[in-house]
PDB file of C-alpha atoms in Angstrom:
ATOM      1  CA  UNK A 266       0.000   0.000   0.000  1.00 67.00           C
ATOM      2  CA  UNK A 267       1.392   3.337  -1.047  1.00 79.00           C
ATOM      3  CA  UNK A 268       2.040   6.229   1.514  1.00 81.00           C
ATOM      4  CA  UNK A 269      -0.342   8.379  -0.220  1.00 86.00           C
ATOM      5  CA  UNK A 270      -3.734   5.820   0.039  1.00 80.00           C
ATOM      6  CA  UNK A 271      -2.400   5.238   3.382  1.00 81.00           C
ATOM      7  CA  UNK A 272      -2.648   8.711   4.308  1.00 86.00           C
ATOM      8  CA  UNK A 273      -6.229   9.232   2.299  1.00 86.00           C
ATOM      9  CA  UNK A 274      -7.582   6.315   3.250  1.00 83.00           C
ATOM     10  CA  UNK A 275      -6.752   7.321   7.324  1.00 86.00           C
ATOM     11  CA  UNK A 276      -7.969  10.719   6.374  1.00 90.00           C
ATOM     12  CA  UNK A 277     -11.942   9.584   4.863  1.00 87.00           C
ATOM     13  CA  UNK A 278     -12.059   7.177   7.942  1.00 85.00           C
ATOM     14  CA  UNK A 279     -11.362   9.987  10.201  1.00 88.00           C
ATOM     15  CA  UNK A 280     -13.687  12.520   8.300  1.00 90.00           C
ATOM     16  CA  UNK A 281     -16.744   9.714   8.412  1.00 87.00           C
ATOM     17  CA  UNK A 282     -16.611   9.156  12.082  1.00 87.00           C
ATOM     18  CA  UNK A 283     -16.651  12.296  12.343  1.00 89.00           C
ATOM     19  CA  UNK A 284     -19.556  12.770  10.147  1.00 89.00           C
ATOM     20  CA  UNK A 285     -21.475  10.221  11.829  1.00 87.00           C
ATOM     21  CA  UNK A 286     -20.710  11.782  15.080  1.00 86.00           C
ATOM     22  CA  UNK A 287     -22.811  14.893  13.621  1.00 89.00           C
ATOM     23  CA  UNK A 288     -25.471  12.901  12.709  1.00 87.00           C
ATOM     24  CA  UNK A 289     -25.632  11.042  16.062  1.00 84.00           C
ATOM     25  CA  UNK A 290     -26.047  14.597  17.485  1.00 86.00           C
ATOM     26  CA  UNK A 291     -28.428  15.933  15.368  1.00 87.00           C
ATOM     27  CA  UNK A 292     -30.223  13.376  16.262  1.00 84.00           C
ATOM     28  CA  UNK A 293     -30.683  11.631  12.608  1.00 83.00           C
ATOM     29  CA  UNK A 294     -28.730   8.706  13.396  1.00 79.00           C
ATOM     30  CA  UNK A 295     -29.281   6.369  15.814  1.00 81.00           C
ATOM     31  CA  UNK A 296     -26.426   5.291  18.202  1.00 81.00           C
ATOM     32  CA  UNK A 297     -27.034   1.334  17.181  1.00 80.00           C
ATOM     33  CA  UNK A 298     -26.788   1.917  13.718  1.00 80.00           C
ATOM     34  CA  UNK A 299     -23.844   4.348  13.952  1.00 84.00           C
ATOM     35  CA  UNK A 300     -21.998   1.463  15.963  1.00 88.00           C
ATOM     36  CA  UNK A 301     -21.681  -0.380  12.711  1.00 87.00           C
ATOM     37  CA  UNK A 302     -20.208   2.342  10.363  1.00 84.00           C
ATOM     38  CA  UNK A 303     -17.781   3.655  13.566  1.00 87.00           C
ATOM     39  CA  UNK A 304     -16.149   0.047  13.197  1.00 88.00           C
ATOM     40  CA  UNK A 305     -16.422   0.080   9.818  1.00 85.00           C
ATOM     41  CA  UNK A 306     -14.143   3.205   9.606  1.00 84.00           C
ATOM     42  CA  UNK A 307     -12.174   2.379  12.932  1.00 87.00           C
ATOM     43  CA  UNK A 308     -11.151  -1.085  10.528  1.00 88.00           C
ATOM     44  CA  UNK A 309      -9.919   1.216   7.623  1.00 84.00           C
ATOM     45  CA  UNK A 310      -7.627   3.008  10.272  1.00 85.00           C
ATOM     46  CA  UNK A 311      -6.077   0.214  11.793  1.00 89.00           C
ATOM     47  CA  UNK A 312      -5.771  -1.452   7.833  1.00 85.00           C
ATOM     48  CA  UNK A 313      -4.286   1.658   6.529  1.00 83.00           C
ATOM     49  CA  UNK A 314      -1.560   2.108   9.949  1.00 86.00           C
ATOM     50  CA  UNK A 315      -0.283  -1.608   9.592  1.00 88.00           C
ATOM     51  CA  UNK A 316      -0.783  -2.409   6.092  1.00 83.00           C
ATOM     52  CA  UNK A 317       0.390  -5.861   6.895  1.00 88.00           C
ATOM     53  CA  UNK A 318      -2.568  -6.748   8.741  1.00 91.00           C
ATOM     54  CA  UNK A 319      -4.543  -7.703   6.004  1.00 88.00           C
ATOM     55  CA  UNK A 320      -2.352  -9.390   4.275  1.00 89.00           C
ATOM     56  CA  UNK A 321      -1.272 -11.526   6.933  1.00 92.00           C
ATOM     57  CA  UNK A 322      -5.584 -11.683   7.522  1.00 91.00           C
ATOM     58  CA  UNK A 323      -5.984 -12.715   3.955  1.00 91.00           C
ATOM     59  CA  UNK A 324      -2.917 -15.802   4.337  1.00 91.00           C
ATOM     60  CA  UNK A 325      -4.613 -16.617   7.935  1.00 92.00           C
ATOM     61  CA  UNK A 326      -8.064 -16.973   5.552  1.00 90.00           C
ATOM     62  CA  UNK A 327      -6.618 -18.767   2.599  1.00 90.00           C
ATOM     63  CA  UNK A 328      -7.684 -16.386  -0.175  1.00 89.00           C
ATOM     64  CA  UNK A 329      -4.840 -15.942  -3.335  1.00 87.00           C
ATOM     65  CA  UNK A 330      -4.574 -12.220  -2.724  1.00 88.00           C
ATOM     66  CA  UNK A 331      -5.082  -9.090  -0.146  1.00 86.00           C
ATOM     67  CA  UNK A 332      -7.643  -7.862  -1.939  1.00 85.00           C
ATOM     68  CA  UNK A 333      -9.757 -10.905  -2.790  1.00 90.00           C
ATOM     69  CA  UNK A 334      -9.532 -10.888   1.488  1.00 89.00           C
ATOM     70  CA  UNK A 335     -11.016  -7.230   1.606  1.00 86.00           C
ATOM     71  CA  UNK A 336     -13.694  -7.463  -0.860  1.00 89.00           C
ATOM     72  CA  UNK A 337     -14.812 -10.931   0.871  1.00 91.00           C
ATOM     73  CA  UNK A 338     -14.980  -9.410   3.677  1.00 89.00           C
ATOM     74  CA  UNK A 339     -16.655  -5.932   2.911  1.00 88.00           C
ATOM     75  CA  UNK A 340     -19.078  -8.321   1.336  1.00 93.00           C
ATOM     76  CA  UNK A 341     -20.157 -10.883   4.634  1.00 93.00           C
ATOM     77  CA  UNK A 342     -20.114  -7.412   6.595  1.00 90.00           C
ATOM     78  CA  UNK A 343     -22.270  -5.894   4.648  1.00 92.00           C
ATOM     79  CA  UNK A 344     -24.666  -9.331   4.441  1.00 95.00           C
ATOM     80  CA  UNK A 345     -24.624  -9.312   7.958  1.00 93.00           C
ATOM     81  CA  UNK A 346     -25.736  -5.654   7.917  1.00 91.00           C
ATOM     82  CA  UNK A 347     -28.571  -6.483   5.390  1.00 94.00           C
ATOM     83  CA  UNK A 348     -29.979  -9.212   7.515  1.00 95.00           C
ATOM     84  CA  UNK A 349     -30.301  -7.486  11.015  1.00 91.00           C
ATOM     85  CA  UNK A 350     -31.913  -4.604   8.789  1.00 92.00           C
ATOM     86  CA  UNK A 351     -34.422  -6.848   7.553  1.00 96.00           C
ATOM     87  CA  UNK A 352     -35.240  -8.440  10.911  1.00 95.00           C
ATOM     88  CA  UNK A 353     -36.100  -4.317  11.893  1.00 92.00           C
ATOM     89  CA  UNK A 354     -37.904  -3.452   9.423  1.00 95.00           C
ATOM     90  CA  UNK A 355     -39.965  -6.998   9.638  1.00 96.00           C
ATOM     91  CA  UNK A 356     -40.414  -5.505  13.290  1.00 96.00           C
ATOM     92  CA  UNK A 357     -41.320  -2.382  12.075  1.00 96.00           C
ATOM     93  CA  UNK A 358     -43.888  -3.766   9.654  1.00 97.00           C
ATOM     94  CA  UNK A 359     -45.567  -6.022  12.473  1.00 96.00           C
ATOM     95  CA  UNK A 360     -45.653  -2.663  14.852  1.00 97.00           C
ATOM     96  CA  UNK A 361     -47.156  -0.532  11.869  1.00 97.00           C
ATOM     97  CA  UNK A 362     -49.963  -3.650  11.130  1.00 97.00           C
ATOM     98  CA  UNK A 363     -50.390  -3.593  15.276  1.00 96.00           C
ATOM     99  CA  UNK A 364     -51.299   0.045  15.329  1.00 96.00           C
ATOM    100  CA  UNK A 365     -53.560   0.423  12.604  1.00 96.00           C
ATOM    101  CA  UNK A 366     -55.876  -2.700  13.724  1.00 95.00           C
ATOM    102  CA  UNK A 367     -56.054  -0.603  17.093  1.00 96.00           C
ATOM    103  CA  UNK A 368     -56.536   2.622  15.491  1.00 95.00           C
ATOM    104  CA  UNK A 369     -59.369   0.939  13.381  1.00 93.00           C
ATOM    105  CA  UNK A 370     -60.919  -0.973  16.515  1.00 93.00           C
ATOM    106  CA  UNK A 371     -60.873   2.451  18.593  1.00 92.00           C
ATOM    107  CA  UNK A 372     -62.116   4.174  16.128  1.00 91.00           C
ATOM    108  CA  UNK A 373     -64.648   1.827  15.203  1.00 90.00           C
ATOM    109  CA  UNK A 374     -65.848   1.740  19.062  1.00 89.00           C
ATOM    110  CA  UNK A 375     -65.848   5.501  19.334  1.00 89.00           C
ATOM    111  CA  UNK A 376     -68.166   5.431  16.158  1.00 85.00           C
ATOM    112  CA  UNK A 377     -70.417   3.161  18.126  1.00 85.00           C
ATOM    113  CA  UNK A 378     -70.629   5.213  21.705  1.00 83.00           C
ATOM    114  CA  UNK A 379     -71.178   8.163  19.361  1.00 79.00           C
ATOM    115  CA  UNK A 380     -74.311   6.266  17.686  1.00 81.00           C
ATOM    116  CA  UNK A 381     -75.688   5.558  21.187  1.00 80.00           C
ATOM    117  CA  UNK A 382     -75.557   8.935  22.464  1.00 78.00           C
ATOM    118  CA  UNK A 383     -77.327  10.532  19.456  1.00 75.00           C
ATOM    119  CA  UNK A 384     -79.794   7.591  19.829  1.00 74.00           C
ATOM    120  CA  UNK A 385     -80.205   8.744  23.474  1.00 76.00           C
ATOM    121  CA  UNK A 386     -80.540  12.418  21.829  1.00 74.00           C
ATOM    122  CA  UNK A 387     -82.933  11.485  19.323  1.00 73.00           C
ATOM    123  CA  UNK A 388     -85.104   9.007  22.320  1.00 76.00           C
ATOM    124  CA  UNK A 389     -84.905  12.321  24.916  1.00 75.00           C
ATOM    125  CA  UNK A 390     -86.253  14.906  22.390  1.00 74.00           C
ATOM    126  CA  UNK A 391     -89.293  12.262  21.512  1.00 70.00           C
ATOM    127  CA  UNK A 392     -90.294  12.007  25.588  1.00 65.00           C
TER     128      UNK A 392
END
């Protein structure tokens, strides 16, 4: 790795945490979710200081080259990523379907008490 990606790639890690540091503050980013990119970027550090670290990682995994290593990697990370964001948003859907049956069912009752007491109305003014 050259002295010059080394240097970028420390610099873009640095500048996304602190990016998501914003966004945790302004509230747009949730601290679970930011917990995922902070490693992500705190990896790219420690890969770009000790370049040798993934290429002893890629020999430890058996892959022909360093970068067949990173790419299979980025790749199961972001898997991993994509499946605990589909069990949220199945949560999310299930929550959503949960709320609307009980909006519908408290609407549906207030329809009926208001019914009643017009009937009651209606019964009063005939006496």
């Amino acid at each position: 790795m050259t002295p010059t990606l080394r240097v970028v790639l420390i610099v873009v890690s640095i500048l996304t945490t602190f990016m998501i540091m914003r966004k945790i503050r302004q509230s747009k980013l949730q601290i679970e979710d930011s917990i995922f990119w902070l490693g992500f970027s705190s990896i790219l550090i420690v890969f770009s200081i000790f370049p040798g670290l993934p290429d002893l990682l890629a020999e430890l995994a058996g892959t022909y080259t360093t970068a067949n290593f990173i790419y299979l990697a980025v790749i199961f990370l972001l898997i991993v990523k994509m499946f605990h964001m589909s069990i949220k948003q199945s949560q999310l859907e299930t929550k959503v379907k949960d709320l609307a049956q009980k909006i519908a069912l408290d609407e549906n009752e207030r329809g009926k008490e208001a019914q009643t007491s017009v009937k009651k109305v209606v019964s009063q003014k005939n006496e």
